[in-house]
Structure formats: structure tokens, C-alpha cells
mmCIF file of C-alpha atoms in Angstrom:
data_model
loop_
_atom_site.group_PDB
_atom_site.id
_atom_site.type_symbol
_atom_site.label_atom_id
_atom_site.label_comp_id
_atom_site.label_asym_id
_atom_site.label_seq_id
_atom_site.Cartn_x
_atom_site.Cartn_y
_atom_site.Cartn_z
ATOM 1 C CA MET A 1 -10.028 -90.221 -102.178
ATOM 2 C CA ASN A 2 -11.735 -91.464 -105.350
ATOM 3 C CA ILE A 3 -11.633 -95.259 -105.505
ATOM 4 C CA SER A 4 -13.529 -95.891 -108.730
ATOM 5 C CA GLY A 5 -10.304 -97.236 -110.243
ATOM 6 C CA LEU A 6 -10.081 -99.901 -107.580
ATOM 7 C CA ILE A 7 -13.490 -101.222 -108.525
ATOM 8 C CA ARG A 8 -12.382 -101.840 -112.094
ATOM 9 C CA SER A 9 -9.585 -104.114 -110.883
ATOM 10 C CA LEU A 10 -12.068 -106.094 -108.823
ATOM 11 C CA VAL A 11 -14.941 -106.644 -111.215
ATOM 12 C CA GLY A 12 -13.223 -106.445 -114.570
ATOM 13 C CA ASP A 13 -14.166 -104.266 -117.511
ATOM 14 C CA LEU A 14 -17.152 -102.028 -116.907
ATOM 15 C CA THR A 15 -19.273 -100.163 -119.387
ATOM 16 C CA ALA A 16 -19.206 -96.361 -119.385
ATOM 17 C CA SER A 17 -22.542 -96.214 -117.583
ATOM 18 C CA ASP A 18 -21.362 -98.687 -114.931
ATOM 19 C CA SER A 19 -18.247 -96.634 -114.299
ATOM 20 C CA LYS A 20 -20.345 -93.556 -113.614
ATOM 21 C CA VAL A 21 -22.550 -95.481 -111.192
ATOM 22 C CA LEU A 22 -19.496 -96.567 -109.236
ATOM 23 C CA GLU A 23 -17.696 -93.250 -108.873
ATOM 24 C CA LEU A 24 -17.363 -93.942 -105.174
ATOM 25 C CA LYS A 25 -15.613 -91.629 -102.723
ATOM 26 C CA VAL A 26 -14.746 -91.951 -99.056
ATOM 27 C CA GLY A 27 -17.796 -90.933 -97.059
ATOM 28 C CA GLN A 28 -20.222 -91.719 -99.873
ATOM 29 C CA VAL A 29 -23.303 -93.748 -98.960
ATOM 30 C CA VAL A 30 -24.692 -96.386 -101.320
ATOM 31 C CA LYS A 31 -27.560 -98.839 -101.156
ATOM 32 C CA GLY A 32 -26.215 -102.363 -101.456
ATOM 33 C CA VAL A 33 -27.629 -105.874 -101.659
ATOM 34 C CA VAL A 34 -25.468 -108.729 -100.400
ATOM 35 C CA LEU A 35 -25.472 -111.282 -103.230
ATOM 36 C CA GLN A 36 -22.885 -113.707 -101.878
ATOM 37 C CA LEU A 37 -20.622 -113.984 -98.842
ATOM 38 C CA LEU A 38 -16.953 -114.674 -99.592
ATOM 39 C CA SER A 39 -13.997 -115.470 -97.338
ATOM 40 C CA ASP A 40 -12.323 -113.086 -94.895
ATOM 41 C CA GLN A 41 -15.367 -110.845 -94.435
ATOM 42 C CA GLU A 42 -15.597 -110.203 -98.156
ATOM 43 C CA ALA A 43 -18.909 -110.116 -99.955
ATOM 44 C CA LEU A 44 -20.236 -109.719 -103.468
ATOM 45 C CA LEU A 45 -22.586 -106.743 -103.515
ATOM 46 C CA ASN A 46 -25.027 -105.323 -106.007
ATOM 47 C CA ILE A 47 -24.631 -101.544 -106.022
ATOM 48 C CA GLY A 48 -26.694 -99.692 -108.590
ATOM 49 C CA GLY A 49 -26.982 -102.807 -110.740
ATOM 50 C CA VAL A 50 -23.219 -103.445 -110.719
ATOM 51 C CA GLN A 51 -21.600 -106.342 -108.885
ATOM 52 C CA VAL A 52 -18.770 -105.245 -106.600
ATOM 53 C CA ARG A 53 -16.562 -107.274 -104.279
ATOM 54 C CA ALA A 54 -16.086 -105.394 -101.035
ATOM 55 C CA LYS A 55 -14.643 -105.971 -97.590
ATOM 56 C CA LEU A 56 -17.261 -105.415 -94.900
ATOM 57 C CA GLU A 57 -15.951 -104.424 -91.494
ATOM 58 C CA THR A 58 -19.320 -105.314 -89.984
ATOM 59 C CA PRO A 59 -20.560 -108.755 -91.084
ATOM 60 C CA LEU A 60 -23.822 -108.959 -93.025
ATOM 61 C CA LYS A 61 -25.934 -111.868 -94.210
ATOM 62 C CA GLN A 62 -26.655 -112.934 -97.771
ATOM 63 C CA GLY A 63 -29.756 -111.140 -99.019
ATOM 64 C CA ASP A 64 -29.351 -108.175 -96.669
ATOM 65 C CA VAL A 65 -30.297 -104.793 -98.128
ATOM 66 C CA THR A 66 -28.555 -101.941 -96.367
ATOM 67 C CA TYR A 67 -27.033 -98.512 -96.730
ATOM 68 C CA LEU A 68 -23.246 -98.787 -96.777
ATOM 69 C CA GLN A 69 -20.627 -96.084 -96.407
ATOM 70 C CA VAL A 70 -17.184 -96.106 -98.042
ATOM 71 C CA GLN A 71 -14.448 -96.015 -95.388
ATOM 72 C CA PRO A 72 -11.061 -94.208 -95.427
ATOM 73 C CA GLU A 73 -9.287 -97.563 -95.124
ATOM 74 C CA SER A 74 -10.246 -98.418 -98.722
ATOM 75 C CA SER A 75 -6.957 -99.110 -100.487
ATOM 76 C CA GLY A 76 -4.837 -101.797 -102.073
ATOM 77 C CA GLY A 77 -7.519 -102.916 -104.504
ATOM 78 C CA GLN A 78 -10.355 -103.297 -101.994
ATOM 79 C CA ILE A 79 -13.345 -101.206 -101.019
ATOM 80 C CA MET A 80 -13.832 -101.045 -97.255
ATOM 81 C CA MET A 81 -17.441 -100.400 -96.268
ATOM 82 C CA LYS A 82 -19.501 -100.217 -93.099
ATOM 83 C CA PRO A 83 -23.261 -100.189 -92.658
ATOM 84 C CA LEU A 84 -24.202 -96.528 -92.301
ATOM 85 C CA THR A 85 -25.735 -97.152 -88.882
ATOM 86 C CA ALA A 86 -22.317 -98.266 -87.597
ATOM 87 C CA SER A 87 -20.122 -95.656 -89.320
ATOM 88 C CA ASP A 88 -18.862 -92.318 -88.002
ATOM 89 C CA VAL A 89 -17.296 -91.030 -91.237
ATOM 90 C CA LEU A 90 -18.519 -87.636 -92.456
ATOM 91 C CA ILE A 91 -21.240 -88.181 -95.075
ATOM 92 C CA THR A 92 -20.619 -86.553 -98.461
ATOM 93 C CA GLU A 93 -22.960 -83.739 -99.498
ATOM 94 C CA ASP A 94 -24.366 -85.700 -102.446
ATOM 95 C CA SER A 95 -25.138 -88.682 -100.243
ATOM 96 C CA LEU A 96 -26.882 -86.472 -97.667
ATOM 97 C CA GLY A 97 -29.365 -85.336 -100.285
ATOM 98 C CA ASP A 98 -29.971 -88.893 -101.480
ATOM 99 C CA LEU A 99 -30.488 -90.165 -97.922
ATOM 100 C CA LEU A 100 -32.960 -87.464 -96.977
ATOM 101 C CA LYS A 101 -34.939 -88.192 -100.126
ATOM 102 C CA ALA A 102 -34.895 -91.945 -99.412
ATOM 103 C CA PHE A 103 -36.044 -91.291 -95.838
ATOM 104 C CA SER A 104 -38.887 -89.005 -97.042
ATOM 105 C CA VAL A 105 -37.347 -86.043 -95.199
ATOM 106 C CA LYS A 106 -37.069 -82.553 -96.698
ATOM 107 C CA ASP A 107 -33.615 -81.744 -98.052
ATOM 108 C CA THR A 108 -32.806 -78.575 -96.127
ATOM 109 C CA ALA A 109 -29.579 -77.182 -94.694
ATOM 110 C CA GLY A 110 -30.961 -77.732 -91.202
ATOM 111 C CA ASN A 111 -31.785 -81.390 -91.835
ATOM 112 C CA ARG A 112 -28.367 -81.982 -93.382
ATOM 113 C CA GLN A 113 -26.695 -80.534 -90.301
ATOM 114 C CA MET A 114 -28.948 -82.660 -88.119
ATOM 115 C CA VAL A 115 -27.928 -85.900 -89.860
ATOM 116 C CA GLN A 116 -24.231 -85.006 -89.629
ATOM 117 C CA LEU A 117 -24.623 -84.275 -85.903
ATOM 118 C CA MET A 118 -26.419 -87.576 -85.341
ATOM 119 C CA GLN A 119 -23.610 -89.527 -86.957
ATOM 120 C CA GLN A 120 -20.849 -87.610 -85.185
ATOM 121 C CA GLU A 121 -22.549 -88.255 -81.841
ATOM 122 C CA GLY A 122 -22.976 -91.977 -82.485
ATOM 123 C CA VAL A 123 -26.725 -91.959 -83.181
ATOM 124 C CA PRO A 124 -27.477 -94.621 -85.843
ATOM 125 C CA VAL A 125 -28.540 -92.905 -89.079
ATOM 126 C CA SER A 126 -31.655 -94.788 -90.141
ATOM 127 C CA LYS A 127 -35.015 -93.717 -91.525
ATOM 128 C CA GLU A 128 -36.649 -94.157 -88.129
ATOM 129 C CA THR A 129 -34.139 -92.080 -86.143
ATOM 130 C CA VAL A 130 -33.794 -89.352 -88.782
ATOM 131 C CA LYS A 131 -37.568 -88.832 -88.943
ATOM 132 C CA ALA A 132 -37.799 -88.806 -85.139
ATOM 133 C CA PHE A 133 -35.083 -86.159 -84.901
ATOM 134 C CA GLU A 134 -36.681 -84.151 -87.708
ATOM 135 C CA THR A 135 -39.951 -84.030 -85.774
ATOM 136 C CA LEU A 136 -38.147 -82.821 -82.658
ATOM 137 C CA MET A 137 -36.081 -80.208 -84.484
ATOM 138 C CA SER A 138 -39.144 -78.823 -86.274
ATOM 139 C CA ASN A 139 -40.955 -78.309 -82.958
ATOM 140 C CA ILE A 140 -38.372 -76.492 -80.846
ATOM 141 C CA PRO A 141 -40.118 -74.452 -78.139
ATOM 142 C CA GLU A 142 -39.960 -70.699 -78.582
ATOM 143 C CA GLY A 143 -36.871 -69.145 -77.058
ATOM 144 C CA VAL A 144 -34.927 -72.422 -76.803
ATOM 145 C CA ASN A 145 -31.422 -72.595 -78.306
ATOM 146 C CA LYS A 146 -31.380 -74.941 -81.324
ATOM 147 C CA GLU A 147 -27.985 -76.453 -80.486
ATOM 148 C CA GLU A 148 -28.957 -77.115 -76.872
ATOM 149 C CA TRP A 149 -32.164 -78.792 -78.041
ATOM 150 C CA ALA A 150 -30.282 -81.000 -80.522
ATOM 151 C CA GLN A 151 -27.723 -82.075 -77.891
ATOM 152 C CA ALA A 152 -30.528 -82.916 -75.465
ATOM 153 C CA ALA A 153 -32.179 -85.045 -78.166
ATOM 154 C CA VAL A 154 -28.896 -86.918 -78.686
ATOM 155 C CA LEU A 155 -28.609 -87.526 -74.947
ATOM 156 C CA ALA A 156 -32.189 -88.796 -74.755
ATOM 157 C CA HIS A 157 -31.482 -91.305 -77.535
ATOM 158 C CA LYS A 158 -28.269 -92.505 -75.865
ATOM 159 C CA LYS A 159 -30.141 -93.012 -72.587
ATOM 160 C CA GLY A 160 -32.854 -95.014 -74.333
ATOM 161 C CA LEU A 161 -35.559 -92.469 -73.525
ATOM 162 C CA PRO A 162 -38.542 -91.685 -75.775
ATOM 163 C CA LEU A 163 -37.757 -88.925 -78.269
ATOM 164 C CA THR A 164 -40.586 -86.647 -77.191
ATOM 165 C CA GLN A 165 -40.693 -82.907 -76.547
ATOM 166 C CA GLU A 166 -41.313 -83.545 -72.857
ATOM 167 C CA THR A 167 -38.301 -85.819 -72.447
ATOM 168 C CA VAL A 168 -35.926 -83.673 -74.494
ATOM 169 C CA GLY A 169 -37.154 -80.515 -72.790
ATOM 170 C CA ALA A 170 -36.455 -81.989 -69.363
ATOM 171 C CA LEU A 171 -32.938 -83.063 -70.313
ATOM 172 C CA ARG A 172 -32.201 -79.678 -71.883
ATOM 173 C CA GLN A 173 -33.160 -77.981 -68.623
ATOM 174 C CA VAL A 174 -30.700 -80.149 -66.725
ATOM 175 C CA THR A 175 -27.785 -79.615 -69.092
ATOM 176 C CA SER A 176 -28.404 -76.019 -70.114
ATOM 177 C CA GLY A 177 -31.206 -74.557 -68.053
ATOM 178 C CA PRO A 178 -32.114 -73.799 -64.416
ATOM 179 C CA PRO A 179 -30.518 -75.629 -61.447
ATOM 180 C CA VAL A 180 -31.020 -79.377 -61.446
ATOM 181 C CA GLY A 181 -32.642 -79.402 -58.019
ATOM 182 C CA LYS A 182 -35.436 -77.135 -59.161
ATOM 183 C CA VAL A 183 -36.077 -79.180 -62.289
ATOM 184 C CA LEU A 184 -36.096 -82.440 -60.331
ATOM 185 C CA GLU A 185 -38.586 -81.066 -57.834
ATOM 186 C CA GLN A 186 -40.946 -79.982 -60.621
ATOM 187 C CA LEU A 187 -40.670 -83.282 -62.464
ATOM 188 C CA GLU A 188 -41.160 -85.345 -59.315
ATOM 189 C CA GLN A 189 -44.313 -83.380 -58.548
ATOM 190 C CA GLN A 190 -45.580 -83.916 -62.097
ATOM 191 C CA ALA A 191 -44.760 -87.636 -61.959
ATOM 192 C CA ALA A 192 -46.427 -88.067 -58.570
ATOM 193 C CA LYS A 193 -49.536 -86.267 -59.772
ATOM 194 C CA LEU A 194 -49.679 -88.391 -62.916
ATOM 195 C CA LEU A 195 -49.268 -91.637 -60.979
ATOM 196 C CA GLU A 196 -51.892 -90.586 -58.436
ATOM 197 C CA GLN A 197 -54.472 -89.617 -61.027
ATOM 198 C CA GLU A 198 -53.785 -92.311 -63.635
ATOM 199 C CA PRO A 199 -51.621 -95.159 -62.303
ATOM 200 C CA GLY A 200 -52.051 -97.100 -65.544
ATOM 201 C CA HIS A 201 -51.289 -94.188 -67.885
ATOM 202 C CA PRO A 202 -48.776 -95.140 -70.655
ATOM 203 C CA ALA A 203 -46.615 -92.147 -69.703
ATOM 204 C CA ALA A 204 -46.261 -93.220 -66.061
ATOM 205 C CA ASP A 205 -43.225 -95.423 -66.646
ATOM 206 C CA THR A 206 -41.630 -92.746 -68.816
ATOM 207 C CA ALA A 207 -42.056 -90.164 -66.058
ATOM 208 C CA LYS A 208 -40.295 -92.451 -63.587
ATOM 209 C CA GLN A 209 -37.500 -93.145 -66.055
ATOM 210 C CA VAL A 210 -36.938 -89.470 -66.824
ATOM 211 C CA VAL A 211 -36.653 -88.604 -63.131
ATOM 212 C CA ALA A 212 -34.179 -91.453 -62.588
ATOM 213 C CA VAL A 213 -32.008 -90.237 -65.459
ATOM 214 C CA LEU A 214 -32.120 -86.659 -64.197
ATOM 215 C CA ARG A 215 -30.891 -87.796 -60.792
ATOM 216 C CA GLU A 216 -28.092 -89.725 -62.452
ATOM 217 C CA LEU A 217 -27.108 -86.632 -64.426
ATOM 218 C CA ARG A 218 -26.726 -84.401 -61.378
ATOM 219 C CA ALA A 219 -23.125 -85.467 -60.934
ATOM 220 C CA SER A 220 -22.220 -85.812 -64.592
ATOM 221 C CA ALA A 221 -24.042 -82.935 -66.318
ATOM 222 C CA ALA A 222 -21.145 -80.533 -65.812
ATOM 223 C CA ALA A 223 -18.757 -82.985 -67.457
ATOM 224 C CA VAL A 224 -21.064 -83.648 -70.407
ATOM 225 C CA TRP A 225 -21.606 -79.945 -71.118
ATOM 226 C CA PRO A 226 -19.216 -77.366 -69.634
ATOM 227 C CA ALA A 227 -20.827 -74.759 -67.440
ATOM 228 C CA ARG A 228 -22.162 -71.799 -69.373
ATOM 229 C CA PRO A 229 -20.382 -68.477 -68.862
ATOM 230 C CA PRO A 230 -22.265 -65.864 -66.817
ATOM 231 C CA GLU A 231 -24.682 -63.833 -68.916
#
């Protein structure tokens, strides 16, 4: 759905260059500055140097600079937008390239797929999270399935765990690897050894947290990821 025509009715006559800037489509991501808050969750935004009145589903403050995504509900002379970190709409291909460039991440097919997966799974798409996921996805251990690794990274983020190879590797083992009991035993031994040798080590609390999450997942892992068929 191309809603550039709706913008014209909101902000009046635009120059040819302005019209091109505001060729907005559902799913497109734009960088906006909140110039003024209006009534009924409406705000005056600066998008690419053009002032646009838009309805924000998620309230923002005057002066906020944020990435906004055009929502399917845009109709009837209004642009409906959400901050990208709160939106689950599929990102357009053009916007994916722009985002990766803005986040200083290489524009590759793999990174594009990664960002789409993050959004579909409810992981906020921000520079910090995208770069963290890029680091993980570029250091997948040899022999590990890429999809399993990505899903484990998503789960780690949702559980509030550090996005490290150790954490993601442990969660992948639970959801896709050997029996949980064996993994738990190994991790408990590693955690106990770490705590015994270096009680004040920064990773000590993380080790405890990972083990606690693994125990919690024993009952729910099968529901999160269906059991793999016999090889």
C-alpha cells in the first residue's frame, strides 16, 4: 500500500523532491524527529526534511529521534507509525539496507534474514541488538545448525541472558542437542568449579543464571521447539 498521496493531504503542496522523499509504503522504516505533539496521539514529525503529521500508536516525547515504521492501519488520510523497536511488521527490502548501513552492519543476505527473524520473534530491532546478533551469527561453532543457533540467541535475549557464545551454546544444546540432564550436569560442574576457583569472577552470576534457566526449560523445551525426528 503506497500512502504518499495521503501525506499530500496532510501537509499541503509538496515540491517534487519532497514527494520523492515521502514515497512511504507499509513496512518502510524512516528516521523521524518529533517536532510537536498534537492531540489524540498525533505528532508533527520531521522526516527527511519534510514535516508530516502522523498518528503514533506508541507515544513519544517532543524532541525524540527514532526509527519509525509505517503500519498497515494507515488509511483515511493519516499515517499510522510505530517505533521500529515496538513493531512486528515485515521490513521492506529497501529499509533493511538503510538500517544495516545506519547500524554499521554489513548489508548481506544473512544479516537481512537475521533482522527479519529478530523482528518476527519480538526482539527489538536497535543498533545494539542487531550488532550483538551479528557477532553471534558470525561466530557459529563448526557443525552447528545456523537456524538452531539463531533461535537459541532469540531465546537468550527473551530470558534476559547475556548474548554470548557460551550462553547461546548452552541453550541450543537444551532445545536442539543432547538430553537436558546431561547438559545440566556438565553446566553445574562448570559453574561449581568456577565458583570454587574464583567466587568473585564476573561470570559467576551468569553461570548460576544459565543453570536456573536450563532447569526451567526442562519442562517447556519440547513445547518451544518440537522434538526432532529420528536421524
